[in-house]
Coordinates of N, CA, C and O in Angstrom, one line a residue:
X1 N 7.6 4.8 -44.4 CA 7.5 3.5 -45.0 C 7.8 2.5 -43.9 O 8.8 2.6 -43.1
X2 N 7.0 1.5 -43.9 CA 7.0 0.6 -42.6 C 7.7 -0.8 -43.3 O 7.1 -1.4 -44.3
X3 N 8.8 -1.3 -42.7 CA 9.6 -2.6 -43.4 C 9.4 -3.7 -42.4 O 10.0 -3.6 -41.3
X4 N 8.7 -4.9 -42.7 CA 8.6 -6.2 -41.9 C 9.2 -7.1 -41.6 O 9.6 -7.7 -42.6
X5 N 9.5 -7.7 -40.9 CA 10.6 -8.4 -40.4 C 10.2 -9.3 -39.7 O 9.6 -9.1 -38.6
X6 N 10.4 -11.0 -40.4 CA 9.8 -11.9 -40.2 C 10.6 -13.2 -39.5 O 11.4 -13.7 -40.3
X7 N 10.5 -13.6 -38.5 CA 11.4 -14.8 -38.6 C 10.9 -16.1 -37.5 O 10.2 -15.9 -36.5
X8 N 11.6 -17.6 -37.9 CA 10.9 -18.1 -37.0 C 12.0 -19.0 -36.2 O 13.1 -19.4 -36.6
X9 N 11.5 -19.2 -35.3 CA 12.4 -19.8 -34.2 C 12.4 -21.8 -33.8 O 11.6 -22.5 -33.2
X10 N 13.3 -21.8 -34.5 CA 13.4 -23.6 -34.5 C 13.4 -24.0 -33.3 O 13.0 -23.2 -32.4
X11 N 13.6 -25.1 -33.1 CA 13.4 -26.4 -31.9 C 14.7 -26.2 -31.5 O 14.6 -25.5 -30.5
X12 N 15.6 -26.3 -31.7 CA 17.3 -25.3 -31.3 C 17.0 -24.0 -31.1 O 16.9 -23.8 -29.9
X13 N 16.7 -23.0 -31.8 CA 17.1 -21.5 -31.0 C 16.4 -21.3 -30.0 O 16.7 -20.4 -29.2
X14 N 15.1 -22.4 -29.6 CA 14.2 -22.2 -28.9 C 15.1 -22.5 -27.2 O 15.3 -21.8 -26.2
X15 N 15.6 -24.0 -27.6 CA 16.8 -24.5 -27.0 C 17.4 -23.5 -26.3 O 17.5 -23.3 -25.1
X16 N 17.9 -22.8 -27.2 CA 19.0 -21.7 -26.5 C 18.9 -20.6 -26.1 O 19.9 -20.1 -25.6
X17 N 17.2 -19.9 -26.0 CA 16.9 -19.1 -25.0 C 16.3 -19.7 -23.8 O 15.7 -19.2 -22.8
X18 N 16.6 -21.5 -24.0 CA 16.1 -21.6 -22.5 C 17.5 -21.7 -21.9 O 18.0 -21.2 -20.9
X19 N 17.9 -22.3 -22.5 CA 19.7 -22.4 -21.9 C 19.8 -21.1 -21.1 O 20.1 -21.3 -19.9
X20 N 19.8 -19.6 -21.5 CA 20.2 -18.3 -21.6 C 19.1 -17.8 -20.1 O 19.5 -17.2 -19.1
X21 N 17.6 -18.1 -20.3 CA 17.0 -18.4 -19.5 C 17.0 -18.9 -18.0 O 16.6 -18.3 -17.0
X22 N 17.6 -20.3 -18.0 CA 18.4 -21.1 -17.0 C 19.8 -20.3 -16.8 O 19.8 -20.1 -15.6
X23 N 20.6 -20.0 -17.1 CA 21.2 -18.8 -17.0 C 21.0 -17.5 -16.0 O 21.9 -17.3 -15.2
X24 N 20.1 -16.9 -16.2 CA 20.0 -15.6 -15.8 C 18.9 -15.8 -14.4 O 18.7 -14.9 -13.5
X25 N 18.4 -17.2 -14.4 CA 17.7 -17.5 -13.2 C 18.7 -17.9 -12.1 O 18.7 -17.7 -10.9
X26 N 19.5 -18.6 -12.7 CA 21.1 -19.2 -11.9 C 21.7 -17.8 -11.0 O 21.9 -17.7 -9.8
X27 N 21.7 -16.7 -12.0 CA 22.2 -15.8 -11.5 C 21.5 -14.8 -10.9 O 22.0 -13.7 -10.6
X28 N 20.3 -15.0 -10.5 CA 19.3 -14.1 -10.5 C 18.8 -14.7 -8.3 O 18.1 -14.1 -7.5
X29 N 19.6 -16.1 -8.2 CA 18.8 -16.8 -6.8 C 19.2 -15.6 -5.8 O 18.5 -15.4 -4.8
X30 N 20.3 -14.9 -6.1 CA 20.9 -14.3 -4.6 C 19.6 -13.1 -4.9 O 19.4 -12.6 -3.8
X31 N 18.7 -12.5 -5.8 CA 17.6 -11.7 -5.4 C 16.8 -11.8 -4.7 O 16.4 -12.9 -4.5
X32 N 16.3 -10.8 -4.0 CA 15.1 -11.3 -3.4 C 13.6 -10.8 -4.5 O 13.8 -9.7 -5.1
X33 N 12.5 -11.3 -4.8 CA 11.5 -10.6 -5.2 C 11.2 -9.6 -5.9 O 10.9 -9.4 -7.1
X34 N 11.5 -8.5 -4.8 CA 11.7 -7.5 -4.9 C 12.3 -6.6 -5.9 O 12.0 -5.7 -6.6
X35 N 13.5 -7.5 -5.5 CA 14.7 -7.0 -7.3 C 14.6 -7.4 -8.0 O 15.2 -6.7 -8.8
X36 N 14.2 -8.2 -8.5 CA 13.7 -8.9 -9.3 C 12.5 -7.9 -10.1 O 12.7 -7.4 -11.2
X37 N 11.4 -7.7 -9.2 CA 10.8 -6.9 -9.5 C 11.1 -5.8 -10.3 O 10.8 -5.6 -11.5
X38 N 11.9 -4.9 -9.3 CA 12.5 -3.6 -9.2 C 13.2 -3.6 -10.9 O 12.9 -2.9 -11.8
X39 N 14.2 -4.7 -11.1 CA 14.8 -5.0 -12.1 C 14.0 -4.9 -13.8 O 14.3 -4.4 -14.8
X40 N 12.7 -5.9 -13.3 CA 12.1 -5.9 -14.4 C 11.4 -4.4 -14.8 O 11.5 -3.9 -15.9
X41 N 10.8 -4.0 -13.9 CA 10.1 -2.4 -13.8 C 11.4 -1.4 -15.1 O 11.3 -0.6 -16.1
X42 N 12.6 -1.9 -14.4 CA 13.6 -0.5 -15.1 C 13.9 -1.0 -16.4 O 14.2 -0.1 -17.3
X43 N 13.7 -2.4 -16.9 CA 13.8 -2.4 -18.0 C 12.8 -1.2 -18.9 O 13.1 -0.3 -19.8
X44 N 11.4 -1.7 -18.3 CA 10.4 -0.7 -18.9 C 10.6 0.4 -18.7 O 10.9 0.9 -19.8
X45 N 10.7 1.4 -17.9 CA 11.3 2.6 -17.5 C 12.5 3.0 -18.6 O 12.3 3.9 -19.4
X46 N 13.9 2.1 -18.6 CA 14.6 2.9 -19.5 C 14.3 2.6 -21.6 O 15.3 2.9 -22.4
X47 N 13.3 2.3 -22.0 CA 12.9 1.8 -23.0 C 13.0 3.7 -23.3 O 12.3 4.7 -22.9
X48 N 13.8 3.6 -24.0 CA 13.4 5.2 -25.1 C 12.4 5.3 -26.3 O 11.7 4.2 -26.4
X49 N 12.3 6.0 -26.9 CA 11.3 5.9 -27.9 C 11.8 5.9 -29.1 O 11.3 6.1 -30.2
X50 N 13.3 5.7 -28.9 CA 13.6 5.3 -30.8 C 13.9 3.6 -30.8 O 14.9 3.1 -31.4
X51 N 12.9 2.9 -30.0 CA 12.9 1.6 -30.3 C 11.8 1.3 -30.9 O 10.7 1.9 -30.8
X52 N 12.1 -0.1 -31.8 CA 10.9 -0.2 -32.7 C 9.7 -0.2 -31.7 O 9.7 0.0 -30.5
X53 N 8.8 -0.6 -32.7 CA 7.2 -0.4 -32.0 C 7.0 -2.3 -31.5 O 6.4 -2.8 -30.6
X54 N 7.7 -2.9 -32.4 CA 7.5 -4.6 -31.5 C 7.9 -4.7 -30.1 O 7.4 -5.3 -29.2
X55 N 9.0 -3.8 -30.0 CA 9.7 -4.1 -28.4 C 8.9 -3.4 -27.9 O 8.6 -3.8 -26.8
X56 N 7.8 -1.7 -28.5 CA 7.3 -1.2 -26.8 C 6.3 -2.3 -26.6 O 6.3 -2.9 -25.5
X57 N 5.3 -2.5 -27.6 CA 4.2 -3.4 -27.2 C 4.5 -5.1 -26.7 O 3.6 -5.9 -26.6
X58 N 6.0 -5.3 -26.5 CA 6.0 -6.4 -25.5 C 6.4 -6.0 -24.2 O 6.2 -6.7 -23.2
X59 N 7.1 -4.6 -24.1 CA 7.6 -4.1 -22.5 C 6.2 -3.8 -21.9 O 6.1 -3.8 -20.6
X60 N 5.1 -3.6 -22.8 CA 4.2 -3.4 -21.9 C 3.6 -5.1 -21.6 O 3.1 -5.2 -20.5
X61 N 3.5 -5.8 -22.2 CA 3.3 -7.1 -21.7 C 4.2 -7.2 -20.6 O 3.7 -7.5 -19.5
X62 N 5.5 -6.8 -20.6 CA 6.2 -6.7 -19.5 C 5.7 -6.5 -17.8 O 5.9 -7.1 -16.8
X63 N 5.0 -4.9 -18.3 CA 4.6 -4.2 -17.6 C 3.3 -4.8 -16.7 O 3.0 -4.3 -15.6
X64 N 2.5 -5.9 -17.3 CA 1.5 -6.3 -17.2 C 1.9 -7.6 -16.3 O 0.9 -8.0 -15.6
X65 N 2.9 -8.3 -16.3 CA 3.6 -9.3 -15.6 C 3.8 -8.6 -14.0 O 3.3 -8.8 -12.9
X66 N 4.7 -7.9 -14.5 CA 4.8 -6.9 -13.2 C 3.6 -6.6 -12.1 O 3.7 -6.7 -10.9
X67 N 2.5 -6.3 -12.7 CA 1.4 -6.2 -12.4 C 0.8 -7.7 -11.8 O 0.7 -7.7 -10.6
X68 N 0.4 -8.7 -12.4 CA -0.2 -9.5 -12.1 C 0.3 -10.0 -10.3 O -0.4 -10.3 -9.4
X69 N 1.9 -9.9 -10.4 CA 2.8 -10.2 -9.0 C 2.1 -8.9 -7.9 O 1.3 -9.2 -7.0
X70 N 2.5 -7.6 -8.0 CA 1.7 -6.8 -7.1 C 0.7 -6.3 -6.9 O 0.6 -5.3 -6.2
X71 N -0.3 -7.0 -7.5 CA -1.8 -6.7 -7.4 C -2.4 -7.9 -6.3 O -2.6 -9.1 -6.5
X72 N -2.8 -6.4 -4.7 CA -3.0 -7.6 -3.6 C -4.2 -8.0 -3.9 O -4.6 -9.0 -3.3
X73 N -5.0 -7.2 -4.9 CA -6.4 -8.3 -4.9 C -6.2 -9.1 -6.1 O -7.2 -9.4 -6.7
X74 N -5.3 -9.5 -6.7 CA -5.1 -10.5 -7.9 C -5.1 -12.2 -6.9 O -5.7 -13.2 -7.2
X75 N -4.3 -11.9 -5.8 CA -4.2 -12.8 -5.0 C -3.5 -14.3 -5.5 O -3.8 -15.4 -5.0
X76 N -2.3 -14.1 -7.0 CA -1.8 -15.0 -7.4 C -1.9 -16.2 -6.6 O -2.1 -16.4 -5.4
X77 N -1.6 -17.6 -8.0 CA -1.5 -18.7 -7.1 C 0.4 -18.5 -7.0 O 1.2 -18.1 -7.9
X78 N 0.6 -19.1 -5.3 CA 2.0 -19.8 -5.6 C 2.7 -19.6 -6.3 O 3.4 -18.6 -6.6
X79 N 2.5 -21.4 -6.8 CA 3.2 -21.6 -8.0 C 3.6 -21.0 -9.5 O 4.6 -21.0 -10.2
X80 N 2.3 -20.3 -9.8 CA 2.3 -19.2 -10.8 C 3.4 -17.9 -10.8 O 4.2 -17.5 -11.6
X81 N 2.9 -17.5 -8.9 CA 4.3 -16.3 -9.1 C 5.2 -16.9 -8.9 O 6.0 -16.2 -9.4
X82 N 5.8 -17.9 -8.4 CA 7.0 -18.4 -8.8 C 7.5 -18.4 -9.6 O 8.7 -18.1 -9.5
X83 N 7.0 -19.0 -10.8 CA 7.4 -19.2 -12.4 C 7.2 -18.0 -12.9 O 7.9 -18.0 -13.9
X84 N 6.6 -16.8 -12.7 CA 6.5 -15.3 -13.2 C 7.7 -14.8 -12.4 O 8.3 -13.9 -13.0
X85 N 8.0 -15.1 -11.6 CA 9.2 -14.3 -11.1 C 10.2 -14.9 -11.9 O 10.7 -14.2 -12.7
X86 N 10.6 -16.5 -11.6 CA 11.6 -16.9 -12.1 C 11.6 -16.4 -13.9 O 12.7 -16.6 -14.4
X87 N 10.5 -16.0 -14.6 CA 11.1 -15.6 -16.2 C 11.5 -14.9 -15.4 O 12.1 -15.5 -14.6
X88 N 11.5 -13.2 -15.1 CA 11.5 -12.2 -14.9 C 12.7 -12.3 -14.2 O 13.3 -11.2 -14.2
X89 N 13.4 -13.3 -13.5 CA 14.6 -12.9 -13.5 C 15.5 -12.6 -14.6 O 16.4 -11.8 -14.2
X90 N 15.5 -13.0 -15.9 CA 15.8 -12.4 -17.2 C 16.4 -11.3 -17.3 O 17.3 -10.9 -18.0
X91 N 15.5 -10.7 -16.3 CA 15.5 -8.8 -16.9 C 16.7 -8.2 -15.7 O 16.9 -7.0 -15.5
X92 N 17.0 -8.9 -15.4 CA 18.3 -8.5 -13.9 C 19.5 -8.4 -14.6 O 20.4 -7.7 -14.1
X93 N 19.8 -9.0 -15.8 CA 20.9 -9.0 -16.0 C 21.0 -8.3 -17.2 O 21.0 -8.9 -18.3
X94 N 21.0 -6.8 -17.2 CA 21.2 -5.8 -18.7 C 22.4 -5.9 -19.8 O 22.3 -5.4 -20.9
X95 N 23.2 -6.6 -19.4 CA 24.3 -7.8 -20.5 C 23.6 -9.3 -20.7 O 24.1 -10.3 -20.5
X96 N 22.2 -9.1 -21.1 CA 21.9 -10.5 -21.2 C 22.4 -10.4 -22.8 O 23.3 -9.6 -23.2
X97 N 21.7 -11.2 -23.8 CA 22.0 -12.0 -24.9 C 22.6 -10.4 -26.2 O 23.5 -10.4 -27.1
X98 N 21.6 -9.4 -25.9 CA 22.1 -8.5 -26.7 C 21.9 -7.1 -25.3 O 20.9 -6.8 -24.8
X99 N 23.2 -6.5 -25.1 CA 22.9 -5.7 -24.3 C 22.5 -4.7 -24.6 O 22.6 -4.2 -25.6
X100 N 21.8 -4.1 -23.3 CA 20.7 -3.3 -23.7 C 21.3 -1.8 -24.0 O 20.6 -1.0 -24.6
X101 N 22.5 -1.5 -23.5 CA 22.9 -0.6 -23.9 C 23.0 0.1 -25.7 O 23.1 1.2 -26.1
X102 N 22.8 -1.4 -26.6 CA 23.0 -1.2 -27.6 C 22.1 -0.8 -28.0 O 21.1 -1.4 -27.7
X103 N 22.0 0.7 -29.1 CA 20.7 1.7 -30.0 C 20.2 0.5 -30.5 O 20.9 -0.4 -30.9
X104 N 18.5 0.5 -30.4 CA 17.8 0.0 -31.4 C 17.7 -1.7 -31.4 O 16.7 -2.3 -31.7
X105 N 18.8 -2.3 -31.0 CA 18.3 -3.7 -30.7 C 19.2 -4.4 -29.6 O 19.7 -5.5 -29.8
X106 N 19.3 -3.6 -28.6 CA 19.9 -4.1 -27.4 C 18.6 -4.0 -26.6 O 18.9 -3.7 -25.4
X107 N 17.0 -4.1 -26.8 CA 15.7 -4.6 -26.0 C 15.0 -5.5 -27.4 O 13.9 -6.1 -27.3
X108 N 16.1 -5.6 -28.6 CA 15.4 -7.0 -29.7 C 15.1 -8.6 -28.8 O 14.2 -9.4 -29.0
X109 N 16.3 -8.5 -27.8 CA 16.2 -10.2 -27.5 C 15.2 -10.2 -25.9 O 14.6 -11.1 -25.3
X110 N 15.3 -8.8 -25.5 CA 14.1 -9.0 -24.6 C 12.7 -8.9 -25.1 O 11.6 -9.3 -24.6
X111 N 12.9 -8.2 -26.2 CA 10.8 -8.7 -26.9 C 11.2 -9.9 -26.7 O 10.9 -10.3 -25.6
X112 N 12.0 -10.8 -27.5 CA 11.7 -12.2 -28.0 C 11.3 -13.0 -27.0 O 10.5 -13.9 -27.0
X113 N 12.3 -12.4 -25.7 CA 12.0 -13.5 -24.4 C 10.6 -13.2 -24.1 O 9.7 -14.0 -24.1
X114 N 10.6 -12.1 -23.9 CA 9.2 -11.2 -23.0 C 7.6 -12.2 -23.9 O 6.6 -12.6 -23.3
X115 N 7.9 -12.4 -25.5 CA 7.3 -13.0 -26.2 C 7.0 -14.6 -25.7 O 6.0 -15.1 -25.4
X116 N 7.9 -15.0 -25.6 CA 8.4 -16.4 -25.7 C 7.4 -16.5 -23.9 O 6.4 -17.3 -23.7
X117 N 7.9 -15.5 -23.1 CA 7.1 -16.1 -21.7 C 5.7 -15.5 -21.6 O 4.9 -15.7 -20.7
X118 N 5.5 -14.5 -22.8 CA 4.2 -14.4 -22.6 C 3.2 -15.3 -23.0 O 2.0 -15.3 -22.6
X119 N 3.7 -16.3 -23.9 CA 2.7 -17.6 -25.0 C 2.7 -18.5 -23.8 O 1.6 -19.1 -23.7
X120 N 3.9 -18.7 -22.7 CA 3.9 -19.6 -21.8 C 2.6 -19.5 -20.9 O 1.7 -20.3 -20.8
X121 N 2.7 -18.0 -20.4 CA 1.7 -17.7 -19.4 C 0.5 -16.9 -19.8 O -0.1 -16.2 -19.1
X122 N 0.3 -17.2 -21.0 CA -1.0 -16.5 -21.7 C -2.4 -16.7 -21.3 O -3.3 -15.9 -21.4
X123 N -2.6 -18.3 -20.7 CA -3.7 -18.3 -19.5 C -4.1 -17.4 -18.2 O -5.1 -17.0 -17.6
X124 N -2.6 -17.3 -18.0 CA -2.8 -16.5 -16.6 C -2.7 -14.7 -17.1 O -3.2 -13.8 -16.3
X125 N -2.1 -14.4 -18.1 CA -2.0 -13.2 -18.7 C -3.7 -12.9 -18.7 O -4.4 -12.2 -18.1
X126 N -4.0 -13.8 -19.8 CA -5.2 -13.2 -20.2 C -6.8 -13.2 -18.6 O -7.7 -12.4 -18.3
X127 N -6.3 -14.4 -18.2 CA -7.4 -14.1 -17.0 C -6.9 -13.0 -15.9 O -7.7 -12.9 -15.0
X128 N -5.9 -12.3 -15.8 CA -5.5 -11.5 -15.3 C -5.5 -9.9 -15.8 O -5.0 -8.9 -15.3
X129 N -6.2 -9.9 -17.0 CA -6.4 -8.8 -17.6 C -7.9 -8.4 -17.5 O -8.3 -7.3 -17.4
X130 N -8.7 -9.9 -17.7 CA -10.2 -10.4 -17.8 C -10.7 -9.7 -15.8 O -11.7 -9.1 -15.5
X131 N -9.7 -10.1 -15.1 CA -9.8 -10.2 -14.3 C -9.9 -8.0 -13.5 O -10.6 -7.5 -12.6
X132 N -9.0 -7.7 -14.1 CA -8.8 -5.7 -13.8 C -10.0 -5.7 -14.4 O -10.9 -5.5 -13.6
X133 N -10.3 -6.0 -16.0 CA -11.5 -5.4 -16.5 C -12.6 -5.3 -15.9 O -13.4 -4.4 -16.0
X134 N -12.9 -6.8 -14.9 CA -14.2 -7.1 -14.4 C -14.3 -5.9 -13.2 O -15.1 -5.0 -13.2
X135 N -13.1 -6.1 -12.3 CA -12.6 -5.2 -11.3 C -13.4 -3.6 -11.6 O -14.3 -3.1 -10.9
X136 N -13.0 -3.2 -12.4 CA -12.8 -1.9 -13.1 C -14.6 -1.6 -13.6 O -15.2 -0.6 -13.5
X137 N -14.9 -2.6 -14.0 CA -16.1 -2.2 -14.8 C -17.3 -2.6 -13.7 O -18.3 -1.9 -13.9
X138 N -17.3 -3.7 -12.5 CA -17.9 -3.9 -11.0 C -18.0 -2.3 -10.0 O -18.9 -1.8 -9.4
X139 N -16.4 -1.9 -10.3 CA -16.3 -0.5 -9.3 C -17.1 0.6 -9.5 O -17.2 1.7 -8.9
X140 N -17.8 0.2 -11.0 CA -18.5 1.6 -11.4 C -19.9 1.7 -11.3 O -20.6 2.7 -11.4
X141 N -20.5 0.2 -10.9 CA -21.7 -0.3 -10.7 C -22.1 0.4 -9.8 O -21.1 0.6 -9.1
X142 N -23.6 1.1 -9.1 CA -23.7 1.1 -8.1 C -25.3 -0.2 -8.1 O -25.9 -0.7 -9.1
X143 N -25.5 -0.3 -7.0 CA -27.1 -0.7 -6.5 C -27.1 -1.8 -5.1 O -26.9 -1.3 -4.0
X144 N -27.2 -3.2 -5.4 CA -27.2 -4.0 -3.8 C -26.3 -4.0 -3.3 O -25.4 -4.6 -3.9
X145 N -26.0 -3.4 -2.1 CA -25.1 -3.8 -1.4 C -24.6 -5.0 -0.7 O -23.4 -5.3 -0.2
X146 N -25.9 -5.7 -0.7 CA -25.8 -7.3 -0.3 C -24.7 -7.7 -0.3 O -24.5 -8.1 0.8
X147 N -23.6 -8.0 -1.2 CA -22.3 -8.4 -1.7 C -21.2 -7.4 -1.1 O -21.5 -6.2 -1.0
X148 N -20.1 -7.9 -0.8 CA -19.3 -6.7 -0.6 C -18.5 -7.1 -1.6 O -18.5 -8.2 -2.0
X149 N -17.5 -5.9 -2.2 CA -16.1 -5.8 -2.7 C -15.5 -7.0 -2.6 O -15.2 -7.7 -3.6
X150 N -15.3 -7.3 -1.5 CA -14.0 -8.5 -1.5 C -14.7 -9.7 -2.3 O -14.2 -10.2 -3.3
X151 N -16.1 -10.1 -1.9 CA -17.2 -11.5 -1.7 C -17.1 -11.5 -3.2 O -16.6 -12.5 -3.8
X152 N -17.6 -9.7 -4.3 CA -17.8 -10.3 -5.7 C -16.2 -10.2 -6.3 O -16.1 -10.5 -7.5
X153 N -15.0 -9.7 -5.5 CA -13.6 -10.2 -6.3 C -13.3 -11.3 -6.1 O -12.9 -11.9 -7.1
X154 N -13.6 -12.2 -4.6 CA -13.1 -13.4 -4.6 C -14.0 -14.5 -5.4 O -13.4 -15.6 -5.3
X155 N -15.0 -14.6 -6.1 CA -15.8 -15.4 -7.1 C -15.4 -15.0 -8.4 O -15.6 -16.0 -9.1
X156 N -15.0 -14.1 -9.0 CA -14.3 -13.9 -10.4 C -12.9 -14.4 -10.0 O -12.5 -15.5 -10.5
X157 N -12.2 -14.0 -9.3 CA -10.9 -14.7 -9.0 C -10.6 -15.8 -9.3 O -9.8 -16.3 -10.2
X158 N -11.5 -16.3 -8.2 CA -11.8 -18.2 -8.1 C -12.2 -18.9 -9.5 O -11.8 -20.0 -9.9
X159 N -13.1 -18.2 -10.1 CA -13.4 -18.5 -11.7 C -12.2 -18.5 -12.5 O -11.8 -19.4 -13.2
X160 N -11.6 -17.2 -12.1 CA -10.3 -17.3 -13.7 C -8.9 -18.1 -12.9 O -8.2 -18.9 -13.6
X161 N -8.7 -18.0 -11.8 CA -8.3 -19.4 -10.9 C -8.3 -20.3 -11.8 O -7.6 -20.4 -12.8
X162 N -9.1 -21.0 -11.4 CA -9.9 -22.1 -11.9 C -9.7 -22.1 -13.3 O -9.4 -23.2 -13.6
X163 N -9.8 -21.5 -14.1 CA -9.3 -21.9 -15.5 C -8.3 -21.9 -16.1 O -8.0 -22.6 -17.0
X164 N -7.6 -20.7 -15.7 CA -6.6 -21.0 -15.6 C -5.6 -21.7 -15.8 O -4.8 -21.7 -16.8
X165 N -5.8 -22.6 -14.6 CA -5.0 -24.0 -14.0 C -5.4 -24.9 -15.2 O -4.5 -25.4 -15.8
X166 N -6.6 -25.0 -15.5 CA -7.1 -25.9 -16.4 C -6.6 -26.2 -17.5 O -6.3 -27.3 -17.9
X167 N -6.4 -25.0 -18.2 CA -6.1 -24.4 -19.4 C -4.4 -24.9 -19.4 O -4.0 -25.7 -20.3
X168 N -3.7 -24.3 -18.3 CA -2.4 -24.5 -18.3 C -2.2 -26.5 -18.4 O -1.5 -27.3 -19.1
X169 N -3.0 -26.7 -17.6 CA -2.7 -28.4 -17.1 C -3.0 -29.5 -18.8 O -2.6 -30.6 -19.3
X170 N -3.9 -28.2 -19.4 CA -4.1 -28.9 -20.5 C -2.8 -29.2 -22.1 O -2.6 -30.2 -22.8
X171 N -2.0 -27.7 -22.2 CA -1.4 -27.7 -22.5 C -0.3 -28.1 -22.4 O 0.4 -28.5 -23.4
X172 N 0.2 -28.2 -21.1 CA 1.1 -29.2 -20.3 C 1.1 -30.5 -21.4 O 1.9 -30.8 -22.3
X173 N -0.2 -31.3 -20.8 CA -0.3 -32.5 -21.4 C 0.0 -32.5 -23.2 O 0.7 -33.5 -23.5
X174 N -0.3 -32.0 -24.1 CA -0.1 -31.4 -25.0 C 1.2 -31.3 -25.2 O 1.6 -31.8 -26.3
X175 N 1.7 -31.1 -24.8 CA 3.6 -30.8 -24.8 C 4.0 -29.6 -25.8 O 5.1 -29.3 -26.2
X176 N 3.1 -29.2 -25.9 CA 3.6 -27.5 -26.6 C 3.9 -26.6 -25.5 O 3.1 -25.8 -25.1
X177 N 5.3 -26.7 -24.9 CA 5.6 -25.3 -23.8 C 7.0 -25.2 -24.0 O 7.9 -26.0 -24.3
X178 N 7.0 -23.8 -23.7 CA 8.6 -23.5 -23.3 C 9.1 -23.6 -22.0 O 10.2 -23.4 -21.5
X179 N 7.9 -23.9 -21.7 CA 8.0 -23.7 -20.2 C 9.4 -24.6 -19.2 O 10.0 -24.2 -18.2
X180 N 9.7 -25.9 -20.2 CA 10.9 -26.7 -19.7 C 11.9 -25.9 -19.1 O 12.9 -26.5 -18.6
X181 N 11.8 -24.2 -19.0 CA 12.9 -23.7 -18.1 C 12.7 -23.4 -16.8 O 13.7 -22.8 -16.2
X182 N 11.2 -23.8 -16.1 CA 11.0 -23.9 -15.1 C 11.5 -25.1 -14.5 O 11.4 -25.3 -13.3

């Protein structure tokens, strides 16, 4: 029997995972990248399988963040991995809001974050998925060679680039972000 569990996050609690957010970035400057990285990766790694099914399918959003930073032909902007690193420093600190040591919902408040920054970066999420697919489904093509590899990755690139930015600059204006913890 599967039981639902619903809830919504006000203009205050929102408040207070950025607080918690600004927090763990504070604590997170003496990393380099790397650990950061490394950090976020072990969250997903130590995820067992008697956690609900909300938390695995945001660790793999996780996992997909992770991805967008080490993929040398994604060729991130900048500023983007900057702000993908700095959520992701989050995950450095395993005593964050509920620790993770605790059965069953000591990875509850990392869905929520993992949630919370995936709605942030869901432009760049999604053209970075748009982006493997095209990758993935080009590699299997054969016929002109005219084009190389890099010439037709760097024109889809530049496309989801490019909208990307758009997309984000729009919502900006909009004022719907959580993003205020950058």
């Amino acid at each position: 029997m599967a039981f639902e569990v619903k809830f919504e996050l006000t203009e205050s609690d929102l408040d207070y995972f950025r607080d918690v957010m600004h927090k763990a970035q504070a604590g997170a400057k003496k990393l380099s990248d790397e650990e950061i990285l490394t950090n976020a990766k072990n969250v997903s790694v130590n995820i067992k399988n008697n956690v609900p099914e909300f938390v695995r399918e945001r660790i793999q959003k996780l996992e997909t963040f992770v991805a967008m930073i080490e993929d040398d032909e994604w060729h991130m902007p900048n500023e983007e991995r900057v702000e993908v690193l700095s959520a992701l420093a989050y995950f450095s600190d395993p005593e964050d809001l509920v620790p993770d040591h605790i059965p069953l919902l000591g990875f509850i408040d990392d869905a929520i974050m993992i949630e919370l920054v995936a709605e942030e970066f869901k432009d760049d999420f999604e053209a970075f998925e748009e982006f493997c697919a095209y990758r993935t489904r080009e590699e299997g093509r054969s016929g002109d060679n005219a084009i190389t590899r890099d010439e037709w990755l760097e024109a889809k690139r530049h496309e989801l680039h490019s909208r990307m930015k758009s997309r984000r600059s729009s919502r900006r204006r909009g004022g719907s972000s959580f993003r205020s913890f950058f």
